[in-house]
XYZ file of C-alpha atoms in Angstrom:
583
model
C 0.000 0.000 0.000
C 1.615 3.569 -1.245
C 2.271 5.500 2.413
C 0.599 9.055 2.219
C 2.572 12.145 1.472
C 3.759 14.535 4.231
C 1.734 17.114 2.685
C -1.603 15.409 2.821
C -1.236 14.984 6.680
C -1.031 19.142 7.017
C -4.006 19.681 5.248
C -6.299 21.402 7.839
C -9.842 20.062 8.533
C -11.551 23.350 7.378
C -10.440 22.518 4.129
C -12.038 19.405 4.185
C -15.153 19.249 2.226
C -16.865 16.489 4.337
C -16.753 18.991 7.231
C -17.211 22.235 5.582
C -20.889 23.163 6.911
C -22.038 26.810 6.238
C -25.072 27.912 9.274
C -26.763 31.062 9.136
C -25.306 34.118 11.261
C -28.841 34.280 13.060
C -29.362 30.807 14.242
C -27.100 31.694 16.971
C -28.884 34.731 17.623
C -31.857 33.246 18.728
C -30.462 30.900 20.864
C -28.935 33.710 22.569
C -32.325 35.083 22.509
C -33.949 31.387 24.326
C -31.543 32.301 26.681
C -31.625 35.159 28.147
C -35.800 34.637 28.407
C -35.265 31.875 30.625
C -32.624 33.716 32.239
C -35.477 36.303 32.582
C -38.156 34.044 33.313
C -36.170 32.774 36.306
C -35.528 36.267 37.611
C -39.294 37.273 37.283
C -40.399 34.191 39.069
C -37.613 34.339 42.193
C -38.650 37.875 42.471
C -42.568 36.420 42.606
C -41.244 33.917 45.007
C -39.292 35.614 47.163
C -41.352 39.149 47.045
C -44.904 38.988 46.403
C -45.489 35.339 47.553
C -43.224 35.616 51.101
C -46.433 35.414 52.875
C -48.099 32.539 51.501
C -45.282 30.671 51.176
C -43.979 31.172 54.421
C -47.857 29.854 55.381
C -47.494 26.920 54.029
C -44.415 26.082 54.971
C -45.304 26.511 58.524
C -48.475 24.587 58.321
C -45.457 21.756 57.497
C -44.841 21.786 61.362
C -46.259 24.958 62.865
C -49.552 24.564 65.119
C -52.077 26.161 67.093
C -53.105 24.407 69.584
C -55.822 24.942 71.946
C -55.478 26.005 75.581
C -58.741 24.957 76.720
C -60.454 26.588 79.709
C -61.384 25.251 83.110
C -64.737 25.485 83.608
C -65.992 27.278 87.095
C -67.171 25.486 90.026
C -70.783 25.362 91.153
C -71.236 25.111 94.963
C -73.495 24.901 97.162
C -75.111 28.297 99.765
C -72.485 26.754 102.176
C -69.110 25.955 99.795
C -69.538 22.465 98.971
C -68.787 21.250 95.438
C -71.393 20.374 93.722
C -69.789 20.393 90.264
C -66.178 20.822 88.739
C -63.216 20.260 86.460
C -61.070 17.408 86.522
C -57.924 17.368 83.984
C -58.639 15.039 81.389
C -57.228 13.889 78.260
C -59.007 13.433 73.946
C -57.625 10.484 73.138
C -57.210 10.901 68.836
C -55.549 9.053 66.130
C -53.315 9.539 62.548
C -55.500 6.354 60.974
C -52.459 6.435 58.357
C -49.748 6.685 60.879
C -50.662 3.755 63.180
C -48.456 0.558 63.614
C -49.984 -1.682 65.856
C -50.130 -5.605 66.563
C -53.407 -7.023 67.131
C -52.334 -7.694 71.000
C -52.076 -3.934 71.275
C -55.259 -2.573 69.516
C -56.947 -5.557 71.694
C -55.131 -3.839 75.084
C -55.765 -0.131 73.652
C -59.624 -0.863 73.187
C -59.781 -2.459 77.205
C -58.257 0.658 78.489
C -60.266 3.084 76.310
C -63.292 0.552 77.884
C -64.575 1.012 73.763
C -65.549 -1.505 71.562
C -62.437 -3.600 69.760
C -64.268 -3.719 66.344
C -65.393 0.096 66.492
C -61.766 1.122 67.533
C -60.412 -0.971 64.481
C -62.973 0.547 62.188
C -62.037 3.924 62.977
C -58.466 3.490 62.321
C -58.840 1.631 59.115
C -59.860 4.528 57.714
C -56.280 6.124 56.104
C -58.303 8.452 54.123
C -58.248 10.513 57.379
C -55.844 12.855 59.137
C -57.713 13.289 62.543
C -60.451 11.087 64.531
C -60.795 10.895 67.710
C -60.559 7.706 69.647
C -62.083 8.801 73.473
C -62.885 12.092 74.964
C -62.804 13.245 78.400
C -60.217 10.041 79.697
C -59.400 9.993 82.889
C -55.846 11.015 83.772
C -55.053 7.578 85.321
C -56.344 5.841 81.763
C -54.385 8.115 79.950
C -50.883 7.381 80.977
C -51.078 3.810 80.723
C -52.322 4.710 77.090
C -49.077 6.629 77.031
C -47.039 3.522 77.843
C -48.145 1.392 75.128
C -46.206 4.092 73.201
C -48.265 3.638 69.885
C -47.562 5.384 66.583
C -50.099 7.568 65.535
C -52.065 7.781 68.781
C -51.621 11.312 70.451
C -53.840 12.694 73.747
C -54.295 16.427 74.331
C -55.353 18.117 77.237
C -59.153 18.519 78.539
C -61.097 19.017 81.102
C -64.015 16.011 82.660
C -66.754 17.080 84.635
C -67.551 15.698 87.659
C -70.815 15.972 90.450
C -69.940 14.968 94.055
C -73.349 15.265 95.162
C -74.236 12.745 92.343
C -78.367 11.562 91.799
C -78.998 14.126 95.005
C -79.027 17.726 92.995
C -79.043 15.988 89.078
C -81.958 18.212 88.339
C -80.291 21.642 89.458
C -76.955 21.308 88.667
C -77.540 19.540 85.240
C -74.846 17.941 83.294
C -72.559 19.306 80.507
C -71.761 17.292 77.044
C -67.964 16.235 75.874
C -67.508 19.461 74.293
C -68.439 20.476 78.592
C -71.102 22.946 76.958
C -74.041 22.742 79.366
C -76.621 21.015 78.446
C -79.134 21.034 81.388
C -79.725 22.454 85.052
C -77.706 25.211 85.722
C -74.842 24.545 83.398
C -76.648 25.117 80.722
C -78.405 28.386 82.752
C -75.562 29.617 83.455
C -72.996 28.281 80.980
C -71.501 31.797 79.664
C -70.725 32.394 83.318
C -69.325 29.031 83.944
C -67.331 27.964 80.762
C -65.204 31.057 80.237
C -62.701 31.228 77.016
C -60.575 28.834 75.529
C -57.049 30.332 74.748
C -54.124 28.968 72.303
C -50.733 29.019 71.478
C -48.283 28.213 68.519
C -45.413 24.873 68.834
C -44.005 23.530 66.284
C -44.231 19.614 65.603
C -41.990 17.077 64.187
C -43.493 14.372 61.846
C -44.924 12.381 64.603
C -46.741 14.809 66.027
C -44.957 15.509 69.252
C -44.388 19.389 69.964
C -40.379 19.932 69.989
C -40.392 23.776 70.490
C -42.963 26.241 72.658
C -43.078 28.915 70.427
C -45.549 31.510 71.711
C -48.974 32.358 73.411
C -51.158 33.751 71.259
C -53.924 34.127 73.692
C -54.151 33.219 77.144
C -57.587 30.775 78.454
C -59.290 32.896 80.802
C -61.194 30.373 83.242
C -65.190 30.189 84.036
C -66.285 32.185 87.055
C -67.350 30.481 90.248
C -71.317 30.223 91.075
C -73.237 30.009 94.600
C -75.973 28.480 94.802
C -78.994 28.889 97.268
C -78.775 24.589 98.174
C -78.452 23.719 101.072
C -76.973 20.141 100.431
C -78.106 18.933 103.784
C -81.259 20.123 103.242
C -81.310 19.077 99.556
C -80.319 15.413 100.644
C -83.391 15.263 103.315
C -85.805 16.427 101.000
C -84.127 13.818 98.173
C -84.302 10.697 100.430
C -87.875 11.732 101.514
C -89.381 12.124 98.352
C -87.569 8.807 96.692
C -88.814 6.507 99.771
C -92.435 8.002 99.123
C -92.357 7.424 95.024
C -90.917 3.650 96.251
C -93.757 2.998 99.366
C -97.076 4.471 97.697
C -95.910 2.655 94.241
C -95.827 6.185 92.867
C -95.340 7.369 89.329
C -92.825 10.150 90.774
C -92.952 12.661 92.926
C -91.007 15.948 93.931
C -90.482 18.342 96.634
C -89.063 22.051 97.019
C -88.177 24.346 99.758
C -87.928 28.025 100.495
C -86.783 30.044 102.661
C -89.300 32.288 104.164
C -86.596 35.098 104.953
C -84.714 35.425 101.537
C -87.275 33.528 99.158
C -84.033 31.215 98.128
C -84.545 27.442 97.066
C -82.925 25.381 99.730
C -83.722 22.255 98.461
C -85.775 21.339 94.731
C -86.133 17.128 94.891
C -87.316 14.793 92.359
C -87.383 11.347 91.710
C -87.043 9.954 89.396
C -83.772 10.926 88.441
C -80.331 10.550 87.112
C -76.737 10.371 87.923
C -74.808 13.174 85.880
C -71.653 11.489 86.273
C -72.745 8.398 84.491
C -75.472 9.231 81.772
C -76.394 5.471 79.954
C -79.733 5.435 78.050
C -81.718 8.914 80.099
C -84.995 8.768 79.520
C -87.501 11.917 79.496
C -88.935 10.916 82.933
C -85.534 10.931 84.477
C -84.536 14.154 83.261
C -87.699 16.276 84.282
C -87.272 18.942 86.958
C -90.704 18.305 87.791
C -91.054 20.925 90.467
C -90.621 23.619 87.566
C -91.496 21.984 84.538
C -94.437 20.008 85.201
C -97.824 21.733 86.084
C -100.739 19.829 87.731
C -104.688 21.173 88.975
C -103.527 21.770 92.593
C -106.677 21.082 94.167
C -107.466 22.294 97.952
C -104.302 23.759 98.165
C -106.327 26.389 96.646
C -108.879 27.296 99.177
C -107.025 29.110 101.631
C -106.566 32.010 98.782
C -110.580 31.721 98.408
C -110.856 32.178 102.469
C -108.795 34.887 102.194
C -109.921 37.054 99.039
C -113.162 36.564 101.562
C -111.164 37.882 103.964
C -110.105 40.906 102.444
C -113.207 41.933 100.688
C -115.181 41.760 103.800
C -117.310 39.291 102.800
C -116.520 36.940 106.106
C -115.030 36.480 109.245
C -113.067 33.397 110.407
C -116.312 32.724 112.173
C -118.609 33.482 109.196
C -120.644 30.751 109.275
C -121.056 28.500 106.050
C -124.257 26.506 105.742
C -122.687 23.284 103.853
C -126.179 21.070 104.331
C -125.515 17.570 103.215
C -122.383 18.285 101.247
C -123.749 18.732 97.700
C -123.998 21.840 95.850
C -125.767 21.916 92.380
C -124.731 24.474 89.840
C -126.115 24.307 86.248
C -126.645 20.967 85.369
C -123.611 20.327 87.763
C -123.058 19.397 91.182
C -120.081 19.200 93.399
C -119.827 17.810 96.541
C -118.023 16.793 100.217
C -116.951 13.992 101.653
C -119.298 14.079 104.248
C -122.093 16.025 105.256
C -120.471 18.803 107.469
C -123.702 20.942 107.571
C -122.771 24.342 109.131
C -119.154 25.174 109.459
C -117.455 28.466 110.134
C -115.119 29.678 107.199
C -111.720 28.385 109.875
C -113.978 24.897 109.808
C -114.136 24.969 106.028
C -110.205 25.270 105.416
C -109.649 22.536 108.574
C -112.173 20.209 106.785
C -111.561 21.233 103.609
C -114.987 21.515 102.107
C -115.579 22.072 98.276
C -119.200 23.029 99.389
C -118.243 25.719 101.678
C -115.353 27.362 99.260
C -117.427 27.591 96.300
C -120.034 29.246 97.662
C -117.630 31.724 99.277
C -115.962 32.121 95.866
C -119.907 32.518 93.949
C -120.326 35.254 95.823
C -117.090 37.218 94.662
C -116.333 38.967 91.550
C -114.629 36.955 89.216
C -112.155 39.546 88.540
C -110.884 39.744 91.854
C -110.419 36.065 92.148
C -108.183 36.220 88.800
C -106.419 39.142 90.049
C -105.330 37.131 93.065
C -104.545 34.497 90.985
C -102.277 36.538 88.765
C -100.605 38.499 91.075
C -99.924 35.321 93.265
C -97.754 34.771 90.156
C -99.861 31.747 88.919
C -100.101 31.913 84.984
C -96.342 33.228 84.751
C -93.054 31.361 84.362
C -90.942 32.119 87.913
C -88.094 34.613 86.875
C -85.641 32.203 88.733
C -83.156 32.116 85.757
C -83.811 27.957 85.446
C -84.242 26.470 82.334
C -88.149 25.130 81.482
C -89.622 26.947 84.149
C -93.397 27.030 83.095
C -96.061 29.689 83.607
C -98.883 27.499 84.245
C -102.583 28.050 83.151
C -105.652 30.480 84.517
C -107.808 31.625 82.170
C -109.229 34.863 81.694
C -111.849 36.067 83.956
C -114.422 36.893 81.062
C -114.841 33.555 80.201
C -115.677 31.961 83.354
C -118.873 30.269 83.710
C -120.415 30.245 87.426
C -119.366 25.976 87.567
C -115.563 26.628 86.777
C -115.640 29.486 89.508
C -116.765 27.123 91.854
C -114.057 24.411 90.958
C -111.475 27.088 90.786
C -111.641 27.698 94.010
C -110.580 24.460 95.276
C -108.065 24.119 92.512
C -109.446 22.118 89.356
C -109.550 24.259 86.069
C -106.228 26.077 86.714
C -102.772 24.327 86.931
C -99.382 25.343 88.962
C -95.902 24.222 88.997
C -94.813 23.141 92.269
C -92.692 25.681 92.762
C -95.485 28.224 91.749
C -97.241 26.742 94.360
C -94.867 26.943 96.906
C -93.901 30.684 96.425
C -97.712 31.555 96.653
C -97.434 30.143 100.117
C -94.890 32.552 101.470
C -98.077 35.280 101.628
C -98.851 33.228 104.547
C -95.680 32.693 105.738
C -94.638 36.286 105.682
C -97.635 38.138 106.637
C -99.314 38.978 103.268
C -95.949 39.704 101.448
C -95.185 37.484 98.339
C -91.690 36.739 97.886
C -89.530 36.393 94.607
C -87.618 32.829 94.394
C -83.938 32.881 93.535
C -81.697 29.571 93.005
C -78.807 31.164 93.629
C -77.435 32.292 97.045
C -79.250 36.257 98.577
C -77.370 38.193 100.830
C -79.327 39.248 103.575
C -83.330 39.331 103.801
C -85.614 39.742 100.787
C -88.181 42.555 99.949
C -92.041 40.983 98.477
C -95.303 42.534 97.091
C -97.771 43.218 99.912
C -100.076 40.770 98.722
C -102.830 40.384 101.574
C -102.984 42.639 104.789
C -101.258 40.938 107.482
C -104.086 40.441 109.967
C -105.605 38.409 106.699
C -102.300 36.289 106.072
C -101.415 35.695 110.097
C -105.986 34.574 110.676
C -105.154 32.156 107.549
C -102.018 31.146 108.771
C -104.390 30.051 111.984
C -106.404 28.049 109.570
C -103.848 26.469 108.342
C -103.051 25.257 111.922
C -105.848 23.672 111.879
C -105.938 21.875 108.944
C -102.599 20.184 109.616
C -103.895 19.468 113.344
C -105.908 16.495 114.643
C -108.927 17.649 113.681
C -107.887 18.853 110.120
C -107.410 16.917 107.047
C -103.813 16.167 108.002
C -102.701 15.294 111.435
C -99.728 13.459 109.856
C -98.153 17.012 108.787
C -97.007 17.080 112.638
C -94.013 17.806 114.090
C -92.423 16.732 117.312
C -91.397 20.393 118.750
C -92.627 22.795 116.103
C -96.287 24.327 115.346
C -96.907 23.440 111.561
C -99.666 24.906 109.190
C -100.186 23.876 105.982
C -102.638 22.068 103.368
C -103.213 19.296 101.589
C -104.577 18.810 97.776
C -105.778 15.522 96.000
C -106.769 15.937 92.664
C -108.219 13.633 89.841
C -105.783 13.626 86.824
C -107.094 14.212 83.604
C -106.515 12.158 80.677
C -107.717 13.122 77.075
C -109.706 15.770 78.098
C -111.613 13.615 80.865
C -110.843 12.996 84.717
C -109.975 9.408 85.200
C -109.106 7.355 88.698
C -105.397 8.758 88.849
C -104.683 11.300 91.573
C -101.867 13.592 92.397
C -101.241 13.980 96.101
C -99.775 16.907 97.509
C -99.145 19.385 100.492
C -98.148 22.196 101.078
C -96.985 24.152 104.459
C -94.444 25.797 106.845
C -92.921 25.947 110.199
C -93.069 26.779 112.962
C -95.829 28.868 112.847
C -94.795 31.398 115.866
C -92.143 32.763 113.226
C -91.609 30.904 110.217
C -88.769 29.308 108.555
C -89.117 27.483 105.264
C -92.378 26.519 103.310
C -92.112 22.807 102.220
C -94.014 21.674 98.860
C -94.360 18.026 98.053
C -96.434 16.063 95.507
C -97.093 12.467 94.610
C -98.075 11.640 91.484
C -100.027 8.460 90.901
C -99.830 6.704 94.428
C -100.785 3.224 93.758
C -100.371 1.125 96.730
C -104.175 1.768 98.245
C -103.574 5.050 99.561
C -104.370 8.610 97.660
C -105.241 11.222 99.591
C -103.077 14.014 100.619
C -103.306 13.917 104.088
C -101.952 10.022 103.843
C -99.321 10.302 100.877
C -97.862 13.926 101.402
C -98.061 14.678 104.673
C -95.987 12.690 106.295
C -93.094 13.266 103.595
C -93.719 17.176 104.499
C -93.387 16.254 108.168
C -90.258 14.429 107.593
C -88.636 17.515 105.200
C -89.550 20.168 107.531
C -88.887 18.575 110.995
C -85.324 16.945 109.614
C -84.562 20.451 107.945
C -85.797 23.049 110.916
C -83.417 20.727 112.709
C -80.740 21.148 110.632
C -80.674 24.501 109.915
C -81.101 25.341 114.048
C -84.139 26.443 114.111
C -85.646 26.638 118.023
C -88.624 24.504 118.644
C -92.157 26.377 119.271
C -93.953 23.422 120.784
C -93.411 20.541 123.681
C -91.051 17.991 122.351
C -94.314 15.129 122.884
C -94.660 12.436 120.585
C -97.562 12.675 118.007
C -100.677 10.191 118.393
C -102.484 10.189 115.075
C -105.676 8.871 114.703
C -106.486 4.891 113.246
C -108.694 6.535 110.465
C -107.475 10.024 109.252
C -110.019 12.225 108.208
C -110.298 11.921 104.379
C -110.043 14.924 102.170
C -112.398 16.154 99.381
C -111.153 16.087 96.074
């Protein structure tokens, strides 16, 4: 093969026509061009970046591991007139879950569902769903609970800090304390009456979290909680826990329906004590029913039957129609109105208007009350406060019923003077009392705690109120309708209803028991309600169901409270057959 020459080997490439390739001057221009936009382009968006979208960048990357958390609020304490707890705040802990972040063995989600005392197959349920960031597991877990949560030491389960509610008193004062829900919003009583008061404001503050959820750094507060204000009420738990064991061992010996009691205080028109039964335990709420949860001495409104007539004696009273020792001419006991007649008991024949309260005739009231204006009975009525929710600041208080004067026929004047065709609330009842009580001066009520004495309404002039207070004596003495309201070593005065319920429109064989009084007479104290509803174990009449649980409130609570006897300490003979009462 011929070698090449020296002079092919210096012939430069340019030269060579296989590499000889012309491009145009302004291809390289543009590409210049492509350049510097993108170098522009990049410029433009780090100034967008770094300038206009600081903020929202800065947001987001702080929602990476920046939180708020809540600082939530202790809610005040409720207490009692005297300072004993009857509702407060225990530290607590929300048991919640990263569904996506959990690693558990089946050993552990078994041993995580007995200490959260929840259902293994609803705990595994909720955490099967990934799809979600946040669910929560248990609320309100006591402390205790909680840290042996903590030691399982469980990926993706995390507590925070709340607060439990909790009722010393328990069942006792259910129905005026109430209860509060998980979120501890009131729901019922006087959390929910006064809940503004008592839950105050949650506050917050910002940490910053690692992946797991744990807070590494306390950054700052952004507001501070500011904690629920303390509340006083007018209970007396003492008092309160008489008046609840009376009225539940009445309900449980007459085979009642329910029944409920309430007390005031003559001097400062306070609620000492507000009973019912049935009831509830607000620390442990499984399957309430309606029945359990009524306050019945507020929310429930009955025909109050001769309770009544001692207002008809004294509207007589003060229009001058009578004297205590006006007498009455009751004949054989039956009165016919209209097509309608009422009737006694028994055939009392002439009684002096004392003997008509003490025996409690229907005959003898309603023809005290025909000869009255209408007007002036509903006046009474009204400004008794009957037909008008109490302005206690309860929840469900009711007004009640009395209709207007201008309808009344001359039959339902009659009844509604011994207490059918109108209907009270217990409490209404037992405020309309204090007019006896106080000398013709009506008190307002107040559940929570009064300083000093209380001003009323002149409602009556006090020689009327102190000559029915006399009556009243009677009636709840051996020859009244209710010997069994005595008391060993106090004067007592008081009355007693028993009224037919009504049922679709019509009265039926169901009765409501009730009496009402106060003690001791030479100066009195408290006034004592109590009613019975549906006694069923043979016995129905006030002066057999309610009396004795009003002797039993009053004489335990005068006692209590230190109040000086007013009569011989002698024990109290009643009579084999009690005198019954008219309906």
């Amino acid at each position: 093969m011929p070698r090449k020459r020296s002079s092919d080997r210096n012939v430069p490439f340019a030269s060579n026509p296989l590499l000889r390739v012309k491009l145009p001057a302004y291809r390289s221009q543009i590409m210049m061009l492509f350049v510097a936009i993108a170098f522009v382009a990049l410029a433009a968006r780090a100034v967008w970046l770094q300038v206009f979208s600081q903020d929202f960048l800065q947001k987001q990357g702080e929602s990476r591991y920046a939180r708020t958390i809540e600082l939530p609020a202790s809610r005040g304490k409720i207490f009692d007139r005297n300072g004993i707890v009857l509702a407060s705040s225990l530290p607590a802990r929300a048991v919640w879950a990263v569904p996506e972040q959990v690693e558990a063995t089946p050993q552990q989600l078994t041993q995580l569902a007995r200490l959260l005392d929840v259902n293994e197959r609803e705990l595994r349920r909720k955490l099967a769903d990934e799809d979600r960031s946040f669910v929560y597991l248990k609320r309100q877990v006591d402390a205790g609970q909680a840290e042996r949560i903590a030691a399982l030491q469980l990926p993706g389960i995390h507590m925070q800090r709340e607060y439990k509610r909790y009722y010393p008193e328990g069942e006792t004062v259910a129905h005026i304390v109430g209860f509060t829900n998980v979120e501890d919003v009131g729901q019922e009583g006087i959390e929910l009456a006064k809940n503004p008061m008592l839950a105050g404001k949650a506050g917050s503050r910002r940490v910053i979290k690692d992946r797991l959820g744990r807070v590494i750094e306390d950054v700052e507060a952004v507001r501070e909680p500011h904690h629920g204000s303390d509340l006083a009420l007018s209970i007396d738990s003492k008092v309160q826990f008489l008046a609840f064991n009376a009225v539940r061992e009445a309900v449980r010996e007459h085979k009642a329906k329910a029944g409920a009691a309430v007390v005031l205080d003559v001097r400062t028109g306070e609620v000492l004590a507000l009973a019912n039964w049935p009831t509830y335990d607000p620390n442990r709420r499984v399957q309430l029913s309606g029945e359990q949860l009524r306050n019945r001495v507020i929310t429930d409104t009955f025909e109050p039957g001769s309770t009544m007539k001692p207002f008809t004696a004294a509207l007589a009273l003060e229009l001058g129609q009578a004297t205590p020792d006006t007498v009455i001419q009751t004949g054989n006991g039956r009165l016919t109105i209209g097509p309608n007649t009422i009737g006694d008991t028994h055939a009392y024949g002439a009684l002096t208007l004392e003997q008509v309260v003490q025996k409690s005739s229907n005959v003898g009231t309603a023809k005290l009350a025909l000869n009255m204006p209408a007007q002036r009975m509903w006046e009474m009525y009204t400004t008794l406060g009957l037909g008008q929710a109490p302005r206690i600041g309860f929840p469900g208080a009711v007004a009640g019923r009395v209709r207007p004067y201008r309808n009344w026929r001359p039959i339902e004047q009659a009844t509604m003077s011994y207490g059918y065709g109108l209907s009270v609330s217990l409490l209404q009842l037992a405020r309309a009392y204090t007019v006896f009580a106080r000398d013709g001066e009506l008190l307002p009520v107040s559940m929570f705690r009064v300083d000093g004495t209380a001003d009323g309404v002149q409602v009556l002039k006090p020689q009327t109120a102190r000559a029915v207070r006399h009556m009243l004596e009677l009636a709840a003495g051996p020859g009244g309708t209710a010997p069994q309201a005595q008391i060993s070593g106090y004067r007592v005065a008081g009355k007693t209803g028993t009224a037919h319920k009504r049922e679709d429109g019509k009265y039926v064989n169901k009765y409501l028991s009730s009496f009402v009084g106060f003690a001791p007479v030479s100066d009195p104290r408290i006034v004592v309600a109590v009613m019975i509803d549906e006694p069923r174990a043979g016995k129905h009449f006030g002066g057999q169901v309610a009396a004795p649980v009003f002797a039993r409130i009053t004489g335990d609570s005068l006692r209590t409270l230190r109040v000086a006897p007013d009569a011989p300490l002698a024990h109290l003979a009643y009579p084999a057959r009690p005198n019954k009462e008219n309906l």
